[in-house]
Coordinates of C-alpha atoms and ligand atoms in Angstrom, one line a residue:
M1 CA -50.7 11.2 27.4
N2 CA -52.2 9.3 30.2
Q3 CA -50.0 6.5 31.7
Q4 CA -52.9 4.0 31.5
M5 CA -53.1 4.3 27.7
L6 CA -49.5 3.0 27.4
S7 CA -50.1 -0.2 29.2
L8 CA -49.8 -3.3 27.0
A9 CA -53.0 -4.7 28.6
N10 CA -54.9 -1.9 26.9
F11 CA -53.5 -2.5 23.4
T12 CA -56.1 -3.7 20.9
E13 CA -55.3 -6.6 18.7
D14 CA -55.0 -4.1 15.9
N15 CA -52.3 -2.2 17.8
L16 CA -50.3 -5.4 18.5
R17 CA -50.6 -6.5 14.9
A18 CA -49.4 -3.1 13.7
I19 CA -46.4 -3.4 16.0
L20 CA -45.5 -6.9 14.7
Q21 CA -45.8 -5.7 11.1
A22 CA -43.7 -2.7 11.7
L23 CA -40.8 -4.6 13.3
P24 CA -37.9 -5.3 10.8
A25 CA -37.5 -8.9 12.2
L26 CA -39.2 -12.0 10.8
I27 CA -41.8 -13.1 13.5
W28 CA -44.0 -16.2 13.4
L29 CA -45.9 -18.6 15.6
K30 CA -46.1 -22.4 15.0
D31 CA -48.0 -25.1 17.0
A32 CA -46.1 -27.9 18.7
D33 CA -46.4 -30.0 15.4
G34 CA -44.7 -27.2 13.3
V35 CA -47.9 -25.9 11.7
Y36 CA -48.0 -22.2 11.2
L37 CA -50.5 -20.2 13.3
A38 CA -49.4 -16.6 12.4
C39 CA -46.6 -14.5 10.9
N40 CA -45.8 -10.9 10.1
E41 CA -45.2 -9.3 6.7
R42 CA -41.4 -9.6 6.8
F43 CA -41.9 -13.4 7.2
E44 CA -44.3 -13.4 4.3
Q45 CA -41.4 -12.1 2.2
F46 CA -39.2 -15.0 3.3
F47 CA -41.8 -17.6 2.1
G48 CA -43.0 -15.4 -0.8
A49 CA -46.6 -16.0 0.4
L50 CA -49.4 -14.3 2.2
E51 CA -50.0 -15.1 5.9
K52 CA -53.4 -16.6 5.0
D53 CA -51.7 -19.1 2.7
I54 CA -49.0 -19.9 5.2
I55 CA -51.3 -20.6 8.2
G56 CA -52.2 -24.3 8.5
R57 CA -49.0 -25.3 6.5
T58 CA -45.5 -26.3 7.6
D59 CA -41.9 -25.4 6.6
Y60 CA -41.9 -28.5 4.3
D61 CA -44.4 -26.7 2.1
F62 CA -42.1 -23.7 1.4
V63 CA -38.4 -24.5 1.8
S64 CA -36.0 -27.4 1.0
K65 CA -36.4 -30.6 3.1
E66 CA -32.9 -30.1 4.4
L67 CA -33.7 -26.5 5.7
A68 CA -37.1 -27.6 7.0
D69 CA -35.5 -30.4 8.9
S70 CA -33.1 -27.9 10.5
F71 CA -36.0 -25.5 11.4
R72 CA -37.9 -28.5 12.9
A73 CA -34.8 -29.7 14.9
N74 CA -34.4 -26.2 16.5
D75 CA -38.2 -26.0 17.3
L76 CA -37.9 -29.3 19.1
L77 CA -34.8 -28.2 21.0
A78 CA -36.6 -25.1 22.2
M79 CA -39.5 -27.3 23.4
Q80 CA -37.2 -29.8 25.1
K81 CA -35.3 -27.0 26.9
G82 CA -38.6 -25.3 27.8
G83 CA -36.9 -22.0 27.1
L84 CA -35.0 -19.9 24.6
N85 CA -33.0 -21.5 21.8
I86 CA -30.8 -19.3 19.6
N87 CA -29.1 -20.3 16.3
E88 CA -27.6 -18.6 13.2
E89 CA -28.6 -19.6 9.7
W90 CA -28.4 -18.3 6.1
I91 CA -31.9 -17.9 4.5
S92 CA -33.0 -16.9 1.0
F93 CA -36.0 -14.7 0.5
A94 CA -38.4 -16.1 -1.9
H95 CA -39.9 -12.7 -2.9
D96 CA -36.6 -11.4 -4.4
G97 CA -34.0 -14.1 -4.0
H98 CA -31.7 -12.1 -1.7
R99 CA -29.9 -13.9 1.1
E100 CA -29.4 -12.9 4.7
L101 CA -27.6 -14.4 7.7
V102 CA -30.1 -14.3 10.5
E103 CA -30.0 -14.9 14.2
T104 CA -33.1 -16.9 15.1
S105 CA -34.6 -17.0 18.7
K106 CA -37.2 -19.7 19.4
T107 CA -39.3 -19.8 22.6
P108 CA -42.1 -22.2 23.7
L109 CA -45.2 -20.1 24.2
H110 CA -47.8 -21.0 26.9
N111 CA -51.3 -19.8 27.5
S112 CA -52.5 -18.5 30.9
D113 CA -53.3 -22.1 31.9
G114 CA -49.7 -23.1 31.3
K115 CA -50.7 -25.1 28.2
L116 CA -48.2 -25.1 25.3
I117 CA -49.5 -23.0 22.5
G118 CA -46.5 -23.5 20.2
I119 CA -43.2 -22.0 19.3
L120 CA -42.7 -18.2 18.9
G121 CA -39.8 -17.5 16.4
I122 CA -38.0 -14.2 15.7
S123 CA -35.2 -13.8 13.2
H124 CA -32.9 -10.7 12.9
D125 CA -30.7 -9.9 10.0
I126 CA -27.1 -10.0 11.3
T127 CA -25.4 -10.1 7.8
K128 CA -23.9 -6.6 8.2
R129 CA -22.9 -7.1 11.8
K130 CA -21.1 -10.4 11.0
Q131 CA -19.4 -8.9 7.9
L132 CA -18.1 -6.0 10.0
E133 CA -16.9 -8.4 12.7
K134 CA -15.1 -10.4 9.9
Y135 CA -13.7 -7.1 8.4
E136 CA -12.4 -6.0 11.8
K137 CA -10.6 -9.3 12.3
F138 CA -9.1 -9.0 8.8
R139 CA -8.1 -5.4 9.5
S140 CA -6.2 -6.4 12.7
S141 CA -4.4 -9.3 11.0
T142 CA -3.3 -7.0 8.2
L143 CA -2.0 -4.4 10.7
E144 CA -0.1 -7.3 12.4
L145 CA 1.4 -8.1 8.9
L146 CA 2.5 -4.5 8.7
A147 CA 4.3 -4.7 12.0
K148 CA 6.2 -7.8 10.7
N149 CA 8.1 -5.9 8.0
I150 CA 6.8 -8.1 5.2
P151 CA 7.5 -6.8 1.6
L152 CA 5.0 -4.3 0.3
P153 CA 3.6 -6.4 -2.6
S154 CA 2.9 -9.3 -0.2
V155 CA 1.0 -6.9 2.2
L156 CA -1.0 -5.4 -0.6
E157 CA -1.9 -8.9 -1.9
A158 CA -3.0 -9.9 1.6
I159 CA -5.3 -6.8 1.7
V160 CA -6.8 -7.7 -1.7
R161 CA -7.3 -11.3 -0.9
G162 CA -8.7 -10.5 2.6
V163 CA -11.3 -8.2 1.2
E164 CA -12.3 -10.7 -1.5
L165 CA -13.1 -13.2 1.2
L166 CA -15.7 -10.9 2.7
H167 CA -18.0 -11.2 -0.3
T168 CA -18.6 -14.0 -2.7
N169 CA -17.9 -13.1 -6.3
I170 CA -15.9 -9.9 -5.9
M171 CA -12.4 -9.2 -7.2
C172 CA -10.2 -6.4 -5.9
S173 CA -7.2 -4.6 -7.1
I174 CA -4.6 -2.1 -5.8
L175 CA -2.9 0.1 -8.4
L176 CA 0.0 2.5 -7.4
L177 CA 0.6 5.9 -8.9
D178 CA 4.1 6.2 -10.5
K179 CA 6.7 8.7 -9.3
E180 CA 5.5 11.4 -11.8
G181 CA 1.9 10.9 -10.5
K182 CA 0.7 10.3 -14.0
H183 CA 0.4 6.5 -14.5
L184 CA -1.1 3.5 -12.7
V185 CA 1.6 0.9 -12.2
D186 CA 2.6 -2.1 -10.0
G187 CA -0.9 -3.6 -9.9
V188 CA -1.8 -6.1 -7.3
A189 CA -4.9 -8.0 -8.6
P190 CA -4.5 -11.7 -8.2
S191 CA -8.1 -12.6 -9.1
L192 CA -8.3 -10.4 -12.2
P193 CA -7.3 -12.1 -15.5
S194 CA -3.6 -11.4 -16.4
F195 CA -4.4 -10.1 -19.9
Y196 CA -6.6 -7.5 -18.2
N197 CA -3.9 -6.6 -15.7
Q198 CA -1.3 -6.3 -18.5
A199 CA -3.5 -4.0 -20.5
I200 CA -4.1 -1.7 -17.5
N201 CA -0.4 -1.6 -16.3
G202 CA 1.1 1.8 -17.0
V203 CA -2.2 3.4 -18.1
A204 CA -2.2 7.3 -17.9
I205 CA -4.7 8.6 -15.4
G206 CA -7.5 11.0 -16.4
V207 CA -11.2 11.5 -16.5
G208 CA -12.7 8.6 -18.5
V209 CA -9.9 6.2 -17.9
G210 CA -12.1 3.6 -16.2
S211 CA -12.9 3.8 -12.5
C212 CA -9.4 3.7 -11.2
G213 CA -7.8 6.1 -13.8
T214 CA -10.6 8.6 -13.0
A215 CA -10.5 8.1 -9.2
A216 CA -6.7 8.7 -9.2
F217 CA -7.0 11.7 -11.4
L218 CA -9.9 13.4 -9.5
G219 CA -8.8 12.2 -6.0
Q220 CA -12.3 11.0 -5.2
R221 CA -14.2 7.7 -5.1
V222 CA -15.7 6.7 -8.5
V223 CA -18.6 4.3 -8.4
V224 CA -19.5 2.7 -11.7
D225 CA -22.5 0.3 -11.2
D226 CA -22.6 -0.7 -14.9
I227 CA -19.3 -0.8 -16.8
A228 CA -21.0 -1.6 -20.1
S229 CA -23.0 1.7 -20.3
H230 CA -20.7 4.1 -18.3
P231 CA -18.9 6.8 -20.3
Y232 CA -15.8 6.5 -18.0
W233 CA -15.4 2.9 -19.3
A234 CA -16.2 3.6 -23.0
P235 CA -12.5 3.0 -24.1
Y236 CA -12.2 -0.2 -22.0
A237 CA -15.7 -1.6 -22.4
E238 CA -14.6 -4.4 -24.6
L239 CA -11.6 -5.3 -22.5
A240 CA -13.9 -5.4 -19.4
A241 CA -16.4 -7.6 -21.2
Q242 CA -13.7 -10.0 -22.1
A243 CA -12.5 -10.1 -18.4
G244 CA -16.2 -10.6 -17.3
L245 CA -16.4 -7.4 -15.3
G246 CA -19.8 -5.8 -14.7
A247 CA -19.2 -3.1 -12.0
C248 CA -16.1 -1.3 -10.6
W249 CA -16.0 1.0 -7.6
S250 CA -12.6 2.6 -7.0
Q251 CA -11.3 4.5 -4.0
P252 CA -8.2 6.7 -4.2
I253 CA -5.5 5.7 -1.7
L254 CA -4.4 8.9 0.0
S255 CA -1.3 9.6 2.0
S256 CA -1.4 11.3 5.4
E257 CA -0.6 14.5 3.5
L258 CA -3.5 13.8 1.2
Q259 CA -1.3 13.0 -1.8
I260 CA -2.7 10.3 -4.1
L261 CA -0.7 7.1 -3.8
G262 CA -2.9 4.8 -5.9
T263 CA -6.4 3.2 -6.0
F264 CA -8.2 0.4 -4.3
A265 CA -10.9 -1.1 -6.4
I266 CA -13.7 -3.7 -6.0
Y267 CA -15.0 -5.4 -9.1
H268 CA -18.3 -7.3 -9.5
R269 CA -19.1 -9.7 -12.3
E270 CA -22.6 -8.3 -12.7
K271 CA -24.0 -4.7 -12.5
N272 CA -23.9 -3.7 -8.9
A273 CA -24.8 -0.6 -6.8
L274 CA -22.7 0.4 -3.8
A275 CA -24.3 -0.2 -0.3
D276 CA -23.5 1.5 3.0
L277 CA -21.3 -1.4 4.2
D278 CA -19.4 -1.4 0.9
V279 CA -18.5 2.3 1.4
Y280 CA -17.0 1.4 4.8
I281 CA -15.1 -1.5 3.5
I282 CA -13.7 0.3 0.4
E283 CA -12.7 3.3 2.5
Q284 CA -11.1 1.2 5.2
S285 CA -9.2 -1.0 2.7
A286 CA -7.8 2.0 0.9
Q287 CA -6.6 3.4 4.3
L288 CA -4.9 0.0 5.1
A289 CA -3.2 0.2 1.7
S290 CA -2.2 3.8 2.5
I291 CA -0.6 2.7 5.8
A292 CA 1.3 -0.1 4.1
I293 CA 2.6 2.1 1.2
E294 CA 3.5 5.1 3.5
R295 CA 5.3 2.8 5.9
K296 CA 7.4 1.3 3.1
R297 CA 8.3 4.8 1.8
I298 CA 9.4 6.0 5.2
E299 CA 11.4 2.8 5.7
L300 CA 13.1 3.5 2.3
K301 CA 13.7 7.1 3.2
I302 CA 15.2 6.2 6.6
Q303 CA 17.5 3.7 4.8
H304 CA 18.5 6.3 2.2
M305 CA 19.2 8.9 4.9
A306 CA 21.3 6.4 6.9
F307 CA 23.6 5.8 3.9
H308 CA 23.6 9.1 2.0
D309 CA 24.9 12.6 2.6
A310 CA 22.0 15.1 3.2
L311 CA 23.6 18.0 1.3
T312 CA 24.7 16.2 -1.9
G313 CA 22.6 13.0 -1.9
L314 CA 25.9 11.0 -2.5
P315 CA 26.7 7.8 -0.6
N316 CA 28.2 8.5 2.8
R317 CA 31.2 6.9 4.5
S318 CA 29.1 3.8 5.7
L319 CA 27.9 3.1 2.2
L320 CA 31.4 3.8 0.9
D321 CA 32.9 1.1 3.2
D322 CA 30.2 -1.3 2.0
R323 CA 30.9 -0.6 -1.7
L324 CA 34.7 -0.9 -1.1
E325 CA 34.2 -4.4 0.2
Q326 CA 32.0 -5.3 -2.8
T327 CA 34.6 -3.9 -5.1
K328 CA 37.4 -5.9 -3.4
A329 CA 35.3 -9.1 -3.8
A330 CA 34.6 -8.3 -7.5
C331 CA 38.3 -7.7 -8.1
R332 CA 39.1 -11.1 -6.7
R333 CA 36.3 -12.7 -8.7
H334 CA 37.0 -11.1 -12.0
H335 CA 40.8 -10.8 -11.7
C336 CA 40.6 -7.1 -12.6
F337 CA 41.8 -3.8 -11.1
A338 CA 39.8 -1.1 -9.4
A339 CA 40.9 2.4 -8.2
V340 CA 40.2 4.7 -5.3
L341 CA 40.4 8.5 -5.8
F342 CA 40.6 10.8 -2.9
I343 CA 39.5 14.3 -3.9
D344 CA 40.0 17.4 -1.8
L345 CA 39.0 20.9 -3.0
D346 CA 41.7 23.5 -2.9
N347 CA 41.1 26.8 -1.2
F348 CA 37.5 26.1 -0.6
K349 CA 37.4 27.9 2.8
P350 CA 37.6 31.4 1.4
L351 CA 34.3 31.0 -0.4
N352 CA 32.6 30.2 2.9
D353 CA 34.3 33.1 4.6
E354 CA 33.5 35.6 1.9
Y355 CA 29.9 34.6 0.8
G356 CA 28.7 32.5 3.7
H357 CA 28.1 28.8 4.2
N358 CA 25.1 28.7 1.8
A359 CA 27.5 29.6 -1.1
G360 CA 29.9 26.9 0.0
D361 CA 27.0 24.3 0.1
L362 CA 25.9 25.2 -3.4
L363 CA 29.5 24.7 -4.7
L364 CA 29.7 21.3 -2.9
Q365 CA 26.5 20.3 -4.6
E366 CA 27.8 21.3 -8.0
V367 CA 31.1 19.5 -7.3
A368 CA 29.2 16.3 -6.5
H369 CA 27.3 16.7 -9.7
R370 CA 30.4 17.3 -11.8
I371 CA 32.3 14.3 -10.3
S372 CA 29.2 12.0 -10.9
F373 CA 29.1 13.2 -14.5
C374 CA 32.7 12.0 -15.1
V375 CA 32.2 8.4 -14.0
R376 CA 30.1 5.4 -15.0
E377 CA 26.9 4.1 -13.3
V378 CA 28.8 1.2 -11.8
D379 CA 31.3 3.5 -10.0
T380 CA 30.8 5.0 -6.6
V381 CA 31.0 8.7 -5.7
A382 CA 30.9 9.3 -2.0
R383 CA 31.2 12.4 0.1
F384 CA 33.8 11.6 2.7
G385 CA 33.3 14.8 4.7
G386 CA 33.7 18.6 4.4
D387 CA 35.2 19.3 0.9
E388 CA 36.5 15.7 0.6
F389 CA 35.1 13.2 -1.9
V390 CA 36.0 9.6 -2.6
V391 CA 35.5 7.8 -5.9
I392 CA 35.7 4.0 -6.5
L393 CA 36.4 3.1 -10.0
S394 CA 35.3 -0.5 -10.3
D395 CA 35.9 -3.2 -12.9
L396 CA 38.9 -1.5 -14.5
E397 CA 41.1 -3.5 -17.0
S398 CA 42.9 -6.7 -16.0
E399 CA 46.2 -5.5 -17.3
L400 CA 48.0 -3.3 -14.7
A401 CA 49.3 -0.7 -17.2
Q402 CA 46.0 -0.3 -18.9
A403 CA 44.1 -0.1 -15.5
E404 CA 46.6 2.6 -14.3
Q405 CA 46.1 4.5 -17.5
L406 CA 42.3 4.4 -17.3
A407 CA 42.3 5.5 -13.6
C408 CA 44.6 8.4 -14.4
N409 CA 42.4 9.4 -17.4
I410 CA 39.3 9.5 -15.3
A411 CA 41.1 11.4 -12.5
E412 CA 42.3 13.9 -15.0
K413 CA 38.8 14.3 -16.4
I414 CA 37.5 15.0 -12.9
R415 CA 40.3 17.4 -12.1
A416 CA 39.7 19.4 -15.3
S417 CA 35.9 19.4 -14.7
L418 CA 36.3 20.7 -11.1
S419 CA 38.6 23.5 -12.2
A420 CA 36.1 25.1 -14.5
F421 CA 34.4 28.3 -13.3
Y422 CA 31.5 27.9 -10.9
Q423 CA 28.5 30.1 -11.3
I424 CA 26.8 30.2 -7.8
D425 CA 23.4 31.9 -7.4
I426 CA 23.0 32.5 -3.7
P427 CA 19.4 33.1 -2.7
N428 CA 18.9 35.9 -0.2
A429 CA 15.8 37.2 1.6
H430 CA 15.0 39.7 -1.2
K431 CA 17.3 39.1 -4.1
Q432 CA 19.7 36.5 -5.5
T433 CA 23.5 37.1 -5.5
S434 CA 25.4 35.6 -8.4
V435 CA 29.0 34.7 -7.7
Q436 CA 31.6 33.5 -10.1
H437 CA 34.1 31.3 -8.3
H438 CA 37.2 29.5 -9.3
C439 CA 38.4 26.5 -7.4
T440 CA 40.5 23.4 -8.1
A441 CA 41.0 20.0 -6.5
S442 CA 43.9 17.8 -5.5
I443 CA 43.4 14.2 -6.3
G444 CA 45.2 11.1 -4.9
V445 CA 44.8 7.8 -6.8
V446 CA 45.5 4.3 -5.5
L447 CA 45.0 1.1 -7.6
L448 CA 43.2 -1.7 -5.9
R449 CA 44.7 -5.1 -7.0
H450 CA 42.8 -8.3 -7.4
L451 CA 44.8 -10.0 -4.7
Q452 CA 44.7 -7.0 -2.4
N453 CA 45.9 -7.5 1.1
D454 CA 42.8 -6.8 3.2
D455 CA 44.9 -5.1 5.9
I456 CA 45.7 -2.2 3.7
D457 CA 43.5 0.9 4.3
I458 CA 43.0 1.9 0.6
V459 CA 41.2 5.2 1.4
K460 CA 43.9 6.2 3.8
L461 CA 46.5 5.5 1.2
A462 CA 44.5 7.5 -1.4
D463 CA 44.4 10.4 1.2
Q464 CA 48.1 10.3 1.5
A465 CA 48.4 10.5 -2.3
M466 CA 46.1 13.5 -2.2
Y467 CA 48.3 15.2 0.4
Q468 CA 51.3 14.7 -2.0
A469 CA 49.2 16.4 -4.7
K470 CA 48.6 19.3 -2.3
A471 CA 52.3 19.5 -1.5
K472 CA 53.0 19.6 -5.2
G473 CA 51.1 22.9 -5.5
R474 CA 47.4 21.7 -5.7
N475 CA 45.2 21.3 -8.8
T476 CA 47.1 18.1 -9.6
I477 CA 46.9 14.3 -9.4
C478 CA 49.3 12.0 -7.5
F479 CA 49.4 8.2 -8.0
L480 CA 50.4 5.7 -5.3
D481 CA 50.9 2.0 -5.7
S482 CA 49.0 -0.1 -3.1
K483 CA 51.5 -3.0 -3.5
P484 CA 52.7 -3.9 0.0
Ligands
LIG1 N1 29.6 25.3 3.1 C1 30.1 24.2 3.7 N2 31.4 24.2 4.2 C2 31.9 23.1 4.8 C3 31.0 21.9 4.9 N3 31.8 21.0 5.6 C4 33.0 21.5 5.8 N4 33.1 22.8 5.3 C5 34.2 23.7 5.3 O1 35.1 23.3 4.4 C6 36.4 23.8 4.8 C7 37.4 22.6 4.6 O2 38.6 23.0 5.1 P1 40.0 22.9 4.2 O3 39.9 21.7 3.3 O4 41.1 23.0 5.2 O5 39.8 24.2 3.4 P2 40.5 24.6 2.0 O6 40.4 26.1 1.9 O7 40.0 23.8 0.9 O8 42.1 24.2 2.3 P3 43.0 23.3 1.4 O9 42.4 22.0 1.3 O10 44.3 23.2 2.1 O11 43.2 24.0 0.1 C8 36.3 24.3 6.2 O12 36.3 25.7 6.2 C9 34.9 23.8 6.6 O13 34.2 24.7 7.5 C10 29.7 22.0 4.4 O14 28.9 21.0 4.5 N5 29.3 23.1 3.9

């Protein structure tokens, strides 16, 4: 193509008009008094009129007086400045009623003699850009919340409320998948009616269980534009109608290992189709929720690991100390007795020596299980180390003799349970070796009094009692009084 042909000077009026019509911006020209001289097709959509009917008229003929006043004020400002004036404003398009946030640039236009022709105006749609900017701000503030160690429900509520602020008339929800991965629970949906939230709580996931139940089941986004007619919502159509819900888009919340943690959903009151920006917002919001949920889970895991024994899952010494303090306080408060049992396995070492450490580990796990089975939920079973376990029996009787009797009965139950045969199936590289093992335990018991002297090391005392049991020939229980 010849360079000459590209020059603007050679463009015919038709060419220039075609360019103005093709541009996605609103373009217009008004004289100094605000009377329209020309406009493009996009502008025609704004006024809902053809150019021929716009020319010769002013803003006051098409929009509210308030808006026309503000247009005129900006025209005058550009003329006073003698240069570019830029402002942002919300406008409604008369041809279909939709609203856009636009950035409007107005420039005084002069002819070749320097005489003012009028004002050239150009408006660009910046709705998406502004929403994205708003979303990015919301995203950073949510990440800041995450760094502040705020409880998970509060963070999830901040995500829901933050997204709701991006659009008028939307409601959001976050539902979590229960431990079994089968039900949606612990919903955070402050803008949805509580009768709706109650009806949804605990619902079993599956195809056809609304947008969220289906999204959680399939592990993919489910977009329902029209709840009233969509088969996924058939069982809940009445409930949704009562709650005034027209559309629901639901995004699964996935962990970093792609496990489904729950769903993030956006609801509209009317039928509504998903647009590009909505896809971005719903995906990003689900990701924010995922970070919050995973972070909390890791925190809980670390906390559990810090206070529990890795092999048996029982409380470790740190948690035992803590529980002991709680028990002492409860004894004082309720004027009742408690007891500490120190349990050491007899002749455990030979099992390790003969069948290896794995066999010993399996036996220790079974021991932990058997001891836990002999006590109540309120009691504490801790692994003290190696083949040693400590049990705190809390809230025993308030009468000494009865409390002693109860402690001895439970200790005997544990002794008998631990002395029963162990069937240990040791997994090897190719096959499984089954070993029948017999082992017993020596148990020391110390009663914790309600006015216990805090200087007494109860566990040490129970350990001494256990050694007496060993000395008596093992597989037996020895009782020591903690009275100073
Ligand atoms: N498999 C396994 N063995 C352990 C673990 N921790 C400690 N042990 C072993 O447990 C044994 C404990 O020693 P002892 O209590 O003296 O052994 P015992 O044969 O029961 O001796 P008595 O108590 O005198 O009857 C040692 O052989 C340790 O190596 C563990 O986590 N797994």
